[in-house]
mmCIF file of C-alpha atoms in Angstrom:
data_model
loop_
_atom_site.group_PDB
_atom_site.id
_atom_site.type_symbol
_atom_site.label_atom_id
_atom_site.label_comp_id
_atom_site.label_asym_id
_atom_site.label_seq_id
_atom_site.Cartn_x
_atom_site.Cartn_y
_atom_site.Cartn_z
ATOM 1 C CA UNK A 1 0.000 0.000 0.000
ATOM 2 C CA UNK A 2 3.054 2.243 0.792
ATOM 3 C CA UNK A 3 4.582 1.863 -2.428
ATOM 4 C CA UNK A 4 1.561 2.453 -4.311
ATOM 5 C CA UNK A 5 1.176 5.740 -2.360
ATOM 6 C CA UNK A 6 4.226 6.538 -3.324
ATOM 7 C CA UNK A 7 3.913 5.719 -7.064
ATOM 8 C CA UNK A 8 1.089 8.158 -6.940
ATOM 9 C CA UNK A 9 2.616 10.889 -5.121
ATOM 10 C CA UNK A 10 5.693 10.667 -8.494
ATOM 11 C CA UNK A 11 3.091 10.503 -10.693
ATOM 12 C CA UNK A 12 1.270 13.281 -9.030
ATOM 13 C CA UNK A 13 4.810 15.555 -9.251
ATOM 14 C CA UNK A 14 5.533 14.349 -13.246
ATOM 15 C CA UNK A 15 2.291 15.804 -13.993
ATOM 16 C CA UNK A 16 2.969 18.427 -11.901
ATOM 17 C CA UNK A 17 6.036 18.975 -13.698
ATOM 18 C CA UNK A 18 4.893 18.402 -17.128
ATOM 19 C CA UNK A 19 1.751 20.566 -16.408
ATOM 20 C CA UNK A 20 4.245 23.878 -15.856
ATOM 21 C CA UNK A 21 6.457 23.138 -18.220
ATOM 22 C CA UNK A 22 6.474 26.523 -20.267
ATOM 23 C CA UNK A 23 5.090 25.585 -24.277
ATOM 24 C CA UNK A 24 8.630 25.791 -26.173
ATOM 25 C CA UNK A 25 7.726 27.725 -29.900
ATOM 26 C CA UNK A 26 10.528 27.653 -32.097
ATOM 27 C CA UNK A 27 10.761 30.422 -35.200
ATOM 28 C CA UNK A 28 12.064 29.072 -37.675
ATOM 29 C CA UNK A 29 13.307 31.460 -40.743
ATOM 30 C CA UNK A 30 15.808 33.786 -42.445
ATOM 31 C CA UNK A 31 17.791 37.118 -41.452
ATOM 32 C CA UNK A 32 14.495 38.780 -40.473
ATOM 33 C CA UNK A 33 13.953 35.836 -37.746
ATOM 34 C CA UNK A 34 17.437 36.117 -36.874
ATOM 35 C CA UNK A 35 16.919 39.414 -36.095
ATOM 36 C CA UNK A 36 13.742 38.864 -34.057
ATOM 37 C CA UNK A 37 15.808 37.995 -31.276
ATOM 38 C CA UNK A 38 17.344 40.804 -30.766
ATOM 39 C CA UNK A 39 16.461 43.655 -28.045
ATOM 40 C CA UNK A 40 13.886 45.454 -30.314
ATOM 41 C CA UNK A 41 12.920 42.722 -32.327
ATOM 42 C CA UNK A 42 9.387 41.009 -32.999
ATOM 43 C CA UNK A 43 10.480 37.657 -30.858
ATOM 44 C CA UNK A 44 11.395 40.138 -28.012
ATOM 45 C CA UNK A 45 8.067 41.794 -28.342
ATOM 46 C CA UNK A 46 5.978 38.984 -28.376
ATOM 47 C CA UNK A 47 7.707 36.988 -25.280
ATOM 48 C CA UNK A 48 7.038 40.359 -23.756
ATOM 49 C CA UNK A 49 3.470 40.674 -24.334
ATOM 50 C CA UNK A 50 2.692 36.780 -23.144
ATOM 51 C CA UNK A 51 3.248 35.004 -19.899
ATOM 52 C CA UNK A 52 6.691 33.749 -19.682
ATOM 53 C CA UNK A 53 5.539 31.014 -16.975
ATOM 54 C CA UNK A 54 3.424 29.696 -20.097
ATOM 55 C CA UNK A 55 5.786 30.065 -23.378
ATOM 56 C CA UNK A 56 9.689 30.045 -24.277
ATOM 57 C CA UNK A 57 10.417 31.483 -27.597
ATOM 58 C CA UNK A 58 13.246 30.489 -29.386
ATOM 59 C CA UNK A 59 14.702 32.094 -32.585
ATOM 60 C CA UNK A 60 16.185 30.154 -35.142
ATOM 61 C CA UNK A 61 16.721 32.342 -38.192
ATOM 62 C CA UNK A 62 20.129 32.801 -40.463
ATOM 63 C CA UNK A 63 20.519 35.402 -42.714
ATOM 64 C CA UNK A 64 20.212 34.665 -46.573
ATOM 65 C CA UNK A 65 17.767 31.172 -46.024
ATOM 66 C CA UNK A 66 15.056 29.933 -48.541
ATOM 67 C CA UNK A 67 13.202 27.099 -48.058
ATOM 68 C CA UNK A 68 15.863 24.072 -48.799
ATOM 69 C CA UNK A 69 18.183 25.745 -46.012
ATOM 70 C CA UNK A 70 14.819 25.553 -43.399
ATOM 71 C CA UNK A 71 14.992 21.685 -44.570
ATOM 72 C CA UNK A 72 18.707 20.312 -44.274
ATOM 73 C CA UNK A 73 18.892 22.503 -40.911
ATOM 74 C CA UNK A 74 15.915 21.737 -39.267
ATOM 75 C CA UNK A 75 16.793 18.289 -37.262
ATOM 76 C CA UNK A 76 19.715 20.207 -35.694
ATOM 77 C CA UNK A 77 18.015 23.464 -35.683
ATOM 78 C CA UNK A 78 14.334 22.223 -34.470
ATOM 79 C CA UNK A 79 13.954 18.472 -33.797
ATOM 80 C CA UNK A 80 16.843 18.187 -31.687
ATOM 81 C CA UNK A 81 15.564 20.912 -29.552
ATOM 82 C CA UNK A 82 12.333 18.964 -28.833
ATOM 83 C CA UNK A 83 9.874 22.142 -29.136
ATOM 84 C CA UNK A 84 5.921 22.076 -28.432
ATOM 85 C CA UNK A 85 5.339 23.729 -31.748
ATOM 86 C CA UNK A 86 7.285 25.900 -34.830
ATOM 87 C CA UNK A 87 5.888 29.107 -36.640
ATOM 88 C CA UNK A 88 7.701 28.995 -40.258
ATOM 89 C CA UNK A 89 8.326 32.853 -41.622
ATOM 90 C CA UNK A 90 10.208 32.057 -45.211
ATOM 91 C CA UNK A 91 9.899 33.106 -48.429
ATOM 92 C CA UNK A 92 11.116 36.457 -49.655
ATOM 93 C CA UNK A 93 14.603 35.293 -50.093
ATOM 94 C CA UNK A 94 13.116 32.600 -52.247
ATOM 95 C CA UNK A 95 11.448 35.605 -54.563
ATOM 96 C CA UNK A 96 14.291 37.953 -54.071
ATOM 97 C CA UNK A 97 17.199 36.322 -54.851
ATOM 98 C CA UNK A 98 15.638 35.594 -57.949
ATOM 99 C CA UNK A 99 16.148 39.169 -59.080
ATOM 100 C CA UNK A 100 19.381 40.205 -57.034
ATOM 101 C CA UNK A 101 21.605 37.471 -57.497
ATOM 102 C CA UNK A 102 19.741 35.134 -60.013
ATOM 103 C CA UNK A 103 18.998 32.202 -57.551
ATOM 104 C CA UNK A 104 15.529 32.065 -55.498
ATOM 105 C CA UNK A 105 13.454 28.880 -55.546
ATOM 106 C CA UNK A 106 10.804 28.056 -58.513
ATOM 107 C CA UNK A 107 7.573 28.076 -57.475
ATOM 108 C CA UNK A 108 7.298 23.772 -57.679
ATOM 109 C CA UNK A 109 9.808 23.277 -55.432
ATOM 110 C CA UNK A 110 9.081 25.726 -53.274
ATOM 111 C CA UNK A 111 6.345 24.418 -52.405
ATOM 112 C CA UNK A 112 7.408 20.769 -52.417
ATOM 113 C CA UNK A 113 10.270 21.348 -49.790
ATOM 114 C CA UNK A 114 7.889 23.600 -47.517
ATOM 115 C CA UNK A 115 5.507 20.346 -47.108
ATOM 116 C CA UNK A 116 8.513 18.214 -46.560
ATOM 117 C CA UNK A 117 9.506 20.668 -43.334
ATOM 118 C CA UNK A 118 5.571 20.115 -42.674
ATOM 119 C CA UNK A 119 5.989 16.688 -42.779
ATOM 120 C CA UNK A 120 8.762 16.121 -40.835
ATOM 121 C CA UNK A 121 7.436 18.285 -38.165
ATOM 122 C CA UNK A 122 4.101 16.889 -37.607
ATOM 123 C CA UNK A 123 5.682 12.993 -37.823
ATOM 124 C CA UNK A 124 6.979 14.279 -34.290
ATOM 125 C CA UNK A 125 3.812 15.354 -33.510
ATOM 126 C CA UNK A 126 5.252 19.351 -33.392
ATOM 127 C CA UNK A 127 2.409 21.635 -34.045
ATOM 128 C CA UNK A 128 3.147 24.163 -36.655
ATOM 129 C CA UNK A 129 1.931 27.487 -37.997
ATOM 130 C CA UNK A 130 3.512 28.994 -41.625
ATOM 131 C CA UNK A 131 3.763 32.747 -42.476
ATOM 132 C CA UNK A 132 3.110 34.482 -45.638
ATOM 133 C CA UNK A 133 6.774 36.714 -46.381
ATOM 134 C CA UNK A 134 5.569 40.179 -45.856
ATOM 135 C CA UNK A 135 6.819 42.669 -48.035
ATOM 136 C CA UNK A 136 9.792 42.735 -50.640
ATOM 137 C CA UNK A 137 8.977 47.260 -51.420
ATOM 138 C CA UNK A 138 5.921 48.622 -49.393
ATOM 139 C CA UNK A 139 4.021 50.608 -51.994
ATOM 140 C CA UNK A 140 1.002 49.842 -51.958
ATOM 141 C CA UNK A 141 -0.356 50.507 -55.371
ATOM 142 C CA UNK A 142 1.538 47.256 -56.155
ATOM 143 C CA UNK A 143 4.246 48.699 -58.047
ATOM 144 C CA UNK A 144 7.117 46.958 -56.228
ATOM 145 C CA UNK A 145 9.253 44.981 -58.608
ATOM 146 C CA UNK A 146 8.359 41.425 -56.981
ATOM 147 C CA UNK A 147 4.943 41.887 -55.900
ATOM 148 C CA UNK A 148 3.597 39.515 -58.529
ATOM 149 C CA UNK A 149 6.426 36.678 -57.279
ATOM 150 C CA UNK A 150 5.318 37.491 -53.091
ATOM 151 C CA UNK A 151 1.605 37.133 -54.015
ATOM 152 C CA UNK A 152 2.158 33.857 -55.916
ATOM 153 C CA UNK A 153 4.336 32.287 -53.203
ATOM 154 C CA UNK A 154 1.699 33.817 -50.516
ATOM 155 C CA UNK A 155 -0.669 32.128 -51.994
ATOM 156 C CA UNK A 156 1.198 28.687 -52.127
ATOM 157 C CA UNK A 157 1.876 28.779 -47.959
ATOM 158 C CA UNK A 158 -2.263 29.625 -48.205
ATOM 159 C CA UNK A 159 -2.879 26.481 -49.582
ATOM 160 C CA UNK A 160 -0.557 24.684 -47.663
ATOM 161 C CA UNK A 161 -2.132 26.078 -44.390
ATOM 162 C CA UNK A 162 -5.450 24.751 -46.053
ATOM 163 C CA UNK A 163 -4.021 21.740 -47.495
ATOM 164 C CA UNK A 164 -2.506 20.433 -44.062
ATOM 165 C CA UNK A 165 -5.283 22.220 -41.886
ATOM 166 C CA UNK A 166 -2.861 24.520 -40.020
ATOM 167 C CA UNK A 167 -3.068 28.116 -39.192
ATOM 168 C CA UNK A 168 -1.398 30.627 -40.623
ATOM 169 C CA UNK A 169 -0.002 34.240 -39.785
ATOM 170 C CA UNK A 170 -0.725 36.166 -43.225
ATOM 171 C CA UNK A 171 1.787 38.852 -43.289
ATOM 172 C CA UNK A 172 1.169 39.516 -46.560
ATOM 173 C CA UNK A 173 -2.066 40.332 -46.256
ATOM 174 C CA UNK A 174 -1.570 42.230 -42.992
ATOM 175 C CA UNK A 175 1.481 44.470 -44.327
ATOM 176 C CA UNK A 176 -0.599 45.487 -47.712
ATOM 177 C CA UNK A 177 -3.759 46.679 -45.860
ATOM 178 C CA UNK A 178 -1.413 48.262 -43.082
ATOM 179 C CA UNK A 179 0.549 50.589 -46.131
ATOM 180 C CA UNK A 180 -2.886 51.278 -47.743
ATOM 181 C CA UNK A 181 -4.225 53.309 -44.492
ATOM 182 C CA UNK A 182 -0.761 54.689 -43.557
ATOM 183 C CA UNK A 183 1.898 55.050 -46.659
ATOM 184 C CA UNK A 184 -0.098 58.025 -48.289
ATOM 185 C CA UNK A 185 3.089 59.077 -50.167
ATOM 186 C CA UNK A 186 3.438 55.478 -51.893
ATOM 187 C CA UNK A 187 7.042 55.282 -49.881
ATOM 188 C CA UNK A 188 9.147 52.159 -51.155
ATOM 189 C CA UNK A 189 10.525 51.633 -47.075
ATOM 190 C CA UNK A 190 10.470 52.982 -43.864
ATOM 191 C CA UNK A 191 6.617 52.253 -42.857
ATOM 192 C CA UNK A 192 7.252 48.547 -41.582
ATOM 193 C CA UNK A 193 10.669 48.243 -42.701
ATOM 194 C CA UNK A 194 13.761 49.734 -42.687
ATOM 195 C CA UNK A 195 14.848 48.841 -46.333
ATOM 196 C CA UNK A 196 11.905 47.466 -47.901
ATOM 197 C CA UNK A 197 12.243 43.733 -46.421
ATOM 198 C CA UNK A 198 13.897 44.019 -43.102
ATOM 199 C CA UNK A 199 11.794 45.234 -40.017
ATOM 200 C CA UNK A 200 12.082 49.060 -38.498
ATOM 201 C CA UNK A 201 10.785 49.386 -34.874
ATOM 202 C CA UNK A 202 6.975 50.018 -35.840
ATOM 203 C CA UNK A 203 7.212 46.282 -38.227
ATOM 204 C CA UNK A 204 8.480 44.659 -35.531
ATOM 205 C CA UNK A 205 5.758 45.259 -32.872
ATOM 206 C CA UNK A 206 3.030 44.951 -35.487
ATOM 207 C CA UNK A 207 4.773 41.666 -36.421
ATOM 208 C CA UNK A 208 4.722 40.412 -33.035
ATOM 209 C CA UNK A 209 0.840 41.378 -32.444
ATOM 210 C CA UNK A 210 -0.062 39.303 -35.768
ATOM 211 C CA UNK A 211 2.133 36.689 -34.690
ATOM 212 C CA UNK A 212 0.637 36.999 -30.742
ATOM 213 C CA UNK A 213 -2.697 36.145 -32.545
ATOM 214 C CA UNK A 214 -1.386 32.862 -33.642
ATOM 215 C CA UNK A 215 0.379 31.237 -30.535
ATOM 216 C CA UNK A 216 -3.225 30.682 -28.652
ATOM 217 C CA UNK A 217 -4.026 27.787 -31.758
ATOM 218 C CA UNK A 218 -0.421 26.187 -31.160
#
């Protein structure tokens, strides 16, 4: 009787345990990730705007990724650190590149290497959230040199999200109605980022609150 007592009292403190355990979110992306760690930026935000008893956010971002870098990283840079779930933010490298230094990804296996990174996530039972890349120019009368490119690989993370019934944060979407009400003067940067891709102050917070939105399905 003793020793079942105190096989109930362990299990009581596991659970215990477990049940405190702060929800481990990894982000998992390129330089504008990487630089959501740092003291102003959107990772910083957001762990300051939830309880940190309930969430540990952990930025995994590298300057200069596109999709197939996410992919032969990610059991070093996310399985291996065990996390409850992973929010996915690439993409405009994948368009950009195409145009500054001839690479990028085609559209096919774009999307073919993001559901592999699905995959292999949700085979370890990791829930997961993907984000739409946000803005490569921030005119909004859609006269930005890769809007067509950003719209077309929006849309393909859409369908994912549909496709694998995960939610997703729609930067896109979010940045093109947030220039239409406040970027008058058709501005290329400095509304939500600093040179057209990268995140000022202001794109960071906003990022975090569209992001903050998110983290209560995960």
């Amino acid at each position: 009787m003793k020793k079942l007592l105190t096989l109930l009292s362990l299990s009581t403190l596991l659970f215990a345990f477990r049940a405190d355990k702060p929800k481990k979110i990894i982000f998992f992306g390129d330089s504008i990730t990487q630089a959501g760690v740092s003291p102003t930026g959107y990772i910083t935000k957001l762990a300051s705007m939830l309880d940190k008893s309930k969430y540990e956010l952990v930025g995994k971002g590298i300057g200069g990724n596109k999709v197939y870098d996410l992919y032969l990283r990610m059991d070093e840079d996310v399985l291996a650190q065990k996390p409850d779930a992973v929010i996915i933010w690439v993409g405009v490298n994948d368009v950009w590149h195409k145009a500054s230094s001839g690479t990028g990804t085609d559209p096919d296996k774009f999307e073919k290497f993001y559901q592999a990174i699905i995959n292999k996530l949700k085979a370890q039972n990791i829930k997961v959230a993907l984000t739409t890349p946000a803005s490569i120019g921030e005119r909004p009368d859609n006269t930005n040199q890769q809007d067509g490119d950003l719209n077309r690989y929006s849309q393909i993370i859409r369908n994912l999200a549909a496709k694998n019934n995960l939610p997703v944060v729609d930067l896109r979407k979010a940045f093109m109605e947030y220039n239409l009400k406040n970027n008058p003067k058709n501005e290329e940067k400095g509304i939500l980022t600093t040179d057209r891709v990268h995140l000022n102050d202001t794109g960071n917070q906003f990022v975090a609150e569209q992001m903050a939105k998110v983290i209560e399905q995960l």
